[in-house]
Amino acid sequence: MSITPLMPVYPRCDVRPVRGENCHLISEDGRRFLDFASGIAVNLLGHSHPGLIGAIQRQAETLMHVSNLYGSPQGEKLAQRLVDLTFADTVFFTNSGAEAVECAIKTARAFHAHAGDDHKYELITFKNAFHGRTMATISASNQDKMHKGFHPLLQGFQYVDFDDLEGAKAAIGPNTAGFLVEPIQGEGGIREASPEFIKGLRALADEHGLLLLFDEVQCGVARTGKLYAYEHYGVAPDIMATAKGIGGGFPMGACLATEHAARGMGLGTHGSTYGGNPLAMAAGGAVLDVVADEAFLAEVTAKGERLRSRLEQFIGNYPDLFELVRGKGLMLGLKMKHESRPFVAHLRDNHGLLTVAAGDNTVRVIPPLVIDDTHIDEFMEKLSAGAADYGIEPVAS
Ligand SMILES: *Cc1c(COP(=O)(O)O)cnc(C)c1O
């Protein structure tokens, strides 16, 4: 037998973390890494936050799982908090981002079917988007590398250039249900949609009776200095997927919707065995306790600005390596002149610094939101050292 017990779908590196201490990870062989990857924008509170650990421990001792056949005081409480904090009137809890996007897609289809418009099942989505790895969510993305071997895809997605309002408008047809977009593309390379684009999609949706769906799985939950990134744009979606940071490391997600948009999601239309389990609700509540706070959000913005201005200053020293810095809050991207993956590996293997590569030659800088200035200093030291001795690495172009 040559297949590994872990299905070999990931190109895993040889860092093997076994312990976390605040913003650092310690590997099996004792190496210590500064974690500016956060499990890909998940560990908002770092790795050993007493509030999060305590909430999970207490809930684990009290009640870990019950079926959604029963009433859920834990789910009602967290759903009410999300409703109070966002555009939404109702929440479906999931265990992952892809499931949250799945629920958003189903909610949009059911919205039109409810009015007898079963033919309005098509979502306009955007190139280089990432929405997850289920059949529906890979179908929602134009990225061929995720499709290979998995055809036939789910029908009902039309891909348009990101940030191209005219393209989105031209794609509207008799079967269109709405738009699905990441306000800030994560995997695509920390690419922000322009305000004109997001506002324009909202206006098009209103004009044509379509729904606006935001995938905030990566950019949501305080990452950009607002609880949700849509707040930067001054428009609200009808449906939104959230996950990653919302559990602070505990697997959970949610699909949020207005009452109007959720009109098709009646009894028996959707479900999940684990979705909204008490343990996840405790984790989500503990994360919100910390991040849904004006002072905390202002800190994220301030730290993001400090980090960004240092990055901008720094890249001036390496015009051959780096092109620009982009993003919002603590969702930053360092766009390189070459493929970013080898540089991310160099920082990791030779300087004990974890970042994440993304599309469009980008290094994602997505630290825990609880970093302080000492972490920013350590990050800049490691990054500078990494850029200074990167010449020894072969640079793929
Ligand atoms: C990570 C991600 C997903 C998928 O989340 P999973 O928890 O891996 O299923 C969906 N959308 C966006 C924008 C993401 O970044």
mmCIF file of C-alpha atoms in Angstrom, residues 208-383:
data_model
loop_
_atom_site.group_PDB
_atom_site.id
_atom_site.type_symbol
_atom_site.label_atom_id
_atom_site.label_comp_id
_atom_site.label_asym_id
_atom_site.label_seq_id
_atom_site.Cartn_x
_atom_site.Cartn_y
_atom_site.Cartn_z
ATOM 1 C CA HIS A 208 -33.902 43.484 -11.146
ATOM 2 C CA GLY A 209 -35.400 41.723 -8.114
ATOM 3 C CA LEU A 210 -32.186 39.738 -7.541
ATOM 4 C CA LEU A 211 -30.394 38.785 -4.347
ATOM 5 C CA LEU A 212 -26.972 39.991 -3.262
ATOM 6 C CA LEU A 213 -24.951 37.266 -1.528
ATOM 7 C CA PHE A 214 -21.672 38.025 0.221
ATOM 8 C CA ASP A 215 -19.114 35.355 1.020
ATOM 9 C CA GLU A 216 -17.436 36.802 4.097
ATOM 10 C CA VAL A 217 -15.979 33.489 5.205
ATOM 11 C CA GLN A 218 -12.460 34.949 5.129
ATOM 12 C CA CYS A 219 -12.937 38.726 5.363
ATOM 13 C CA GLY A 220 -15.649 38.653 8.046
ATOM 14 C CA VAL A 221 -15.566 38.604 11.859
ATOM 15 C CA ALA A 222 -13.503 41.716 12.659
ATOM 16 C CA ARG A 223 -10.613 40.814 10.342
ATOM 17 C CA THR A 224 -10.837 44.114 8.442
ATOM 18 C CA GLY A 225 -11.566 46.312 11.462
ATOM 19 C CA LYS A 226 -15.338 46.060 11.042
ATOM 20 C CA LEU A 227 -17.321 43.104 12.320
ATOM 21 C CA TYR A 228 -18.175 42.378 8.667
ATOM 22 C CA ALA A 229 -16.436 43.828 5.630
ATOM 23 C CA TYR A 230 -19.702 44.937 4.011
ATOM 24 C CA GLU A 231 -19.861 47.714 6.620
ATOM 25 C CA HIS A 232 -16.941 49.426 4.831
ATOM 26 C CA TYR A 233 -19.082 49.739 1.719
ATOM 27 C CA GLY A 234 -22.219 51.169 3.282
ATOM 28 C CA VAL A 235 -24.413 48.501 1.703
ATOM 29 C CA ALA A 236 -25.839 45.314 3.146
ATOM 30 C CA PRO A 237 -26.274 41.949 1.441
ATOM 31 C CA ASP A 238 -29.479 39.895 1.487
ATOM 32 C CA ILE A 239 -27.615 36.718 2.398
ATOM 33 C CA MET A 240 -24.123 36.240 3.842
ATOM 34 C CA ALA A 241 -21.861 33.301 4.560
ATOM 35 C CA THR A 242 -19.512 33.554 7.539
ATOM 36 C CA ALA A 243 -17.127 30.967 9.030
ATOM 37 C CA LYS A 244 -13.339 30.733 9.617
ATOM 38 C CA GLY A 245 -12.784 33.304 12.389
ATOM 39 C CA ILE A 246 -16.253 33.010 13.870
ATOM 40 C CA GLY A 247 -15.317 29.970 15.969
ATOM 41 C CA GLY A 248 -11.787 31.183 16.710
ATOM 42 C CA GLY A 249 -10.533 27.697 15.808
ATOM 43 C CA PHE A 250 -13.618 25.663 16.648
ATOM 44 C CA PRO A 251 -15.196 24.469 13.370
ATOM 45 C CA MET A 252 -18.332 26.451 12.717
ATOM 46 C CA GLY A 253 -19.969 28.744 10.201
ATOM 47 C CA ALA A 254 -23.281 30.420 9.542
ATOM 48 C CA CYS A 255 -25.535 31.603 6.774
ATOM 49 C CA LEU A 256 -27.242 34.880 7.639
ATOM 50 C CA ALA A 257 -30.223 36.274 5.757
ATOM 51 C CA THR A 258 -32.935 38.874 5.878
ATOM 52 C CA GLU A 259 -36.471 37.659 6.492
ATOM 53 C CA HIS A 260 -37.341 38.505 2.888
ATOM 54 C CA ALA A 261 -34.400 36.605 1.397
ATOM 55 C CA ALA A 262 -35.087 33.571 3.617
ATOM 56 C CA ARG A 263 -38.726 33.277 2.569
ATOM 57 C CA GLY A 264 -38.104 29.957 0.806
ATOM 58 C CA MET A 265 -36.339 28.316 3.756
ATOM 59 C CA GLY A 266 -39.305 26.858 5.582
ATOM 60 C CA LEU A 267 -39.719 23.704 7.639
ATOM 61 C CA GLY A 268 -37.761 20.750 6.316
ATOM 62 C CA THR A 269 -35.957 22.623 3.549
ATOM 63 C CA HIS A 270 -32.471 22.350 5.016
ATOM 64 C CA GLY A 271 -30.598 20.741 7.871
ATOM 65 C CA SER A 272 -27.363 19.648 9.513
ATOM 66 C CA THR A 273 -26.707 17.100 12.244
ATOM 67 C CA TYR A 274 -23.979 19.101 13.951
ATOM 68 C CA GLY A 275 -24.818 22.622 12.827
ATOM 69 C CA GLY A 276 -25.402 24.877 15.821
ATOM 70 C CA ASN A 277 -24.274 22.347 18.425
ATOM 71 C CA PRO A 278 -23.810 23.755 21.938
ATOM 72 C CA LEU A 279 -20.018 23.440 21.825
ATOM 73 C CA ALA A 280 -19.796 25.520 18.636
ATOM 74 C CA MET A 281 -22.234 28.041 20.055
ATOM 75 C CA ALA A 282 -20.049 28.430 23.147
ATOM 76 C CA ALA A 283 -16.978 29.012 20.974
ATOM 77 C CA GLY A 284 -18.800 31.494 18.758
ATOM 78 C CA GLY A 285 -20.128 33.346 21.784
ATOM 79 C CA ALA A 286 -16.657 33.596 23.323
ATOM 80 C CA VAL A 287 -15.232 35.008 20.077
ATOM 81 C CA LEU A 288 -18.032 37.585 19.796
ATOM 82 C CA ASP A 289 -17.486 38.566 23.450
ATOM 83 C CA VAL A 290 -14.025 39.759 22.414
ATOM 84 C CA VAL A 291 -14.385 41.025 18.848
ATOM 85 C CA ALA A 292 -17.877 42.570 18.765
ATOM 86 C CA ASP A 293 -16.607 45.581 20.629
ATOM 87 C CA GLU A 294 -15.915 49.041 19.231
ATOM 88 C CA ALA A 295 -12.644 49.426 21.122
ATOM 89 C CA PHE A 296 -11.386 46.032 19.893
ATOM 90 C CA LEU A 297 -12.369 46.830 16.302
ATOM 91 C CA ALA A 298 -10.629 50.208 16.514
ATOM 92 C CA GLU A 299 -7.499 48.399 17.733
ATOM 93 C CA VAL A 300 -7.629 46.032 14.749
ATOM 94 C CA THR A 301 -7.813 49.049 12.443
ATOM 95 C CA ALA A 302 -4.947 50.821 14.229
ATOM 96 C CA LYS A 303 -2.734 47.720 14.264
ATOM 97 C CA GLY A 304 -3.553 47.132 10.614
ATOM 98 C CA GLU A 305 -2.478 50.668 9.769
ATOM 99 C CA ARG A 306 0.775 50.370 11.709
ATOM 100 C CA LEU A 307 1.587 47.063 10.063
ATOM 101 C CA ARG A 308 0.654 48.336 6.646
ATOM 102 C CA SER A 309 2.751 51.489 6.839
ATOM 103 C CA ARG A 310 5.766 49.463 7.954
ATOM 104 C CA LEU A 311 5.212 47.033 5.093
ATOM 105 C CA GLU A 312 4.953 49.884 2.619
ATOM 106 C CA GLN A 313 8.169 51.403 3.893
ATOM 107 C CA PHE A 314 9.879 48.013 3.794
ATOM 108 C CA ILE A 315 8.957 47.041 0.241
ATOM 109 C CA GLY A 316 10.620 50.240 -0.989
ATOM 110 C CA ASN A 317 13.935 48.543 -0.142
ATOM 111 C CA TYR A 318 13.158 45.601 -2.419
ATOM 112 C CA PRO A 319 11.619 46.948 -5.606
ATOM 113 C CA ASP A 320 12.626 43.781 -7.470
ATOM 114 C CA LEU A 321 10.807 41.525 -5.017
ATOM 115 C CA PHE A 322 7.611 43.336 -4.067
ATOM 116 C CA GLU A 323 5.046 45.297 -5.983
ATOM 117 C CA LEU A 324 2.525 46.623 -3.461
ATOM 118 C CA VAL A 325 0.641 46.170 -0.218
ATOM 119 C CA ARG A 326 -3.131 45.882 -0.211
ATOM 120 C CA GLY A 327 -6.050 44.890 1.980
ATOM 121 C CA LYS A 328 -7.872 46.236 5.004
ATOM 122 C CA GLY A 329 -7.284 45.991 8.743
ATOM 123 C CA LEU A 330 -5.392 42.799 9.515
ATOM 124 C CA MET A 331 -6.250 41.225 6.171
ATOM 125 C CA LEU A 332 -3.179 42.338 4.241
ATOM 126 C CA GLY A 333 -1.557 41.112 1.071
ATOM 127 C CA LEU A 334 1.971 41.654 -0.127
ATOM 128 C CA LYS A 335 1.929 41.350 -3.895
ATOM 129 C CA MET A 336 5.242 40.086 -5.230
ATOM 130 C CA LYS A 337 6.858 40.519 -8.604
ATOM 131 C CA HIS A 338 7.232 36.746 -8.785
ATOM 132 C CA GLU A 339 5.448 33.626 -7.555
ATOM 133 C CA SER A 340 4.852 34.091 -3.796
ATOM 134 C CA ARG A 341 4.867 30.434 -2.772
ATOM 135 C CA PRO A 342 8.682 29.966 -2.671
ATOM 136 C CA PHE A 343 9.069 33.133 -0.593
ATOM 137 C CA VAL A 344 6.391 31.982 1.868
ATOM 138 C CA ALA A 345 8.301 28.681 2.172
ATOM 139 C CA HIS A 346 11.594 30.545 2.678
ATOM 140 C CA LEU A 347 10.129 32.682 5.491
ATOM 141 C CA ARG A 348 8.729 29.564 7.115
ATOM 142 C CA ASP A 349 11.722 27.250 6.793
ATOM 143 C CA ASN A 350 14.552 29.732 7.304
ATOM 144 C CA HIS A 351 13.046 32.437 9.491
ATOM 145 C CA GLY A 352 10.326 30.796 11.573
ATOM 146 C CA LEU A 353 7.602 32.989 10.133
ATOM 147 C CA LEU A 354 4.243 31.644 8.959
ATOM 148 C CA THR A 355 2.303 33.479 6.260
ATOM 149 C CA VAL A 356 0.090 32.056 3.502
ATOM 150 C CA ALA A 357 0.468 32.220 -0.257
ATOM 151 C CA ALA A 358 -2.531 33.300 -2.307
ATOM 152 C CA GLY A 359 -3.374 33.905 -5.953
ATOM 153 C CA ASP A 360 -1.938 36.764 -7.982
ATOM 154 C CA ASN A 361 1.591 36.341 -6.487
ATOM 155 C CA THR A 362 0.400 37.436 -3.069
ATOM 156 C CA VAL A 363 1.721 36.719 0.418
ATOM 157 C CA ARG A 364 -1.186 36.848 2.839
ATOM 158 C CA VAL A 365 -0.465 38.560 6.148
ATOM 159 C CA ILE A 366 -3.387 37.520 8.341
ATOM 160 C CA PRO A 367 -2.233 37.406 11.971
ATOM 161 C CA PRO A 368 -4.383 36.739 15.003
ATOM 162 C CA LEU A 369 -6.302 39.940 15.772
ATOM 163 C CA VAL A 370 -4.807 39.959 19.276
ATOM 164 C CA ILE A 371 -1.235 40.689 18.133
ATOM 165 C CA ASP A 372 0.562 43.515 19.901
ATOM 166 C CA ASP A 373 3.445 45.729 18.800
ATOM 167 C CA THR A 374 6.056 43.181 19.874
ATOM 168 C CA HIS A 375 4.552 40.723 17.370
ATOM 169 C CA ILE A 376 4.579 43.364 14.648
ATOM 170 C CA ASP A 377 8.257 44.080 15.466
ATOM 171 C CA GLU A 378 9.101 40.382 15.370
ATOM 172 C CA PHE A 379 7.233 40.001 12.087
ATOM 173 C CA MET A 380 9.083 42.899 10.449
ATOM 174 C CA GLU A 381 12.451 41.578 11.668
ATOM 175 C CA LYS A 382 11.797 38.108 10.277
ATOM 176 C CA LEU A 383 10.394 39.464 7.025
#
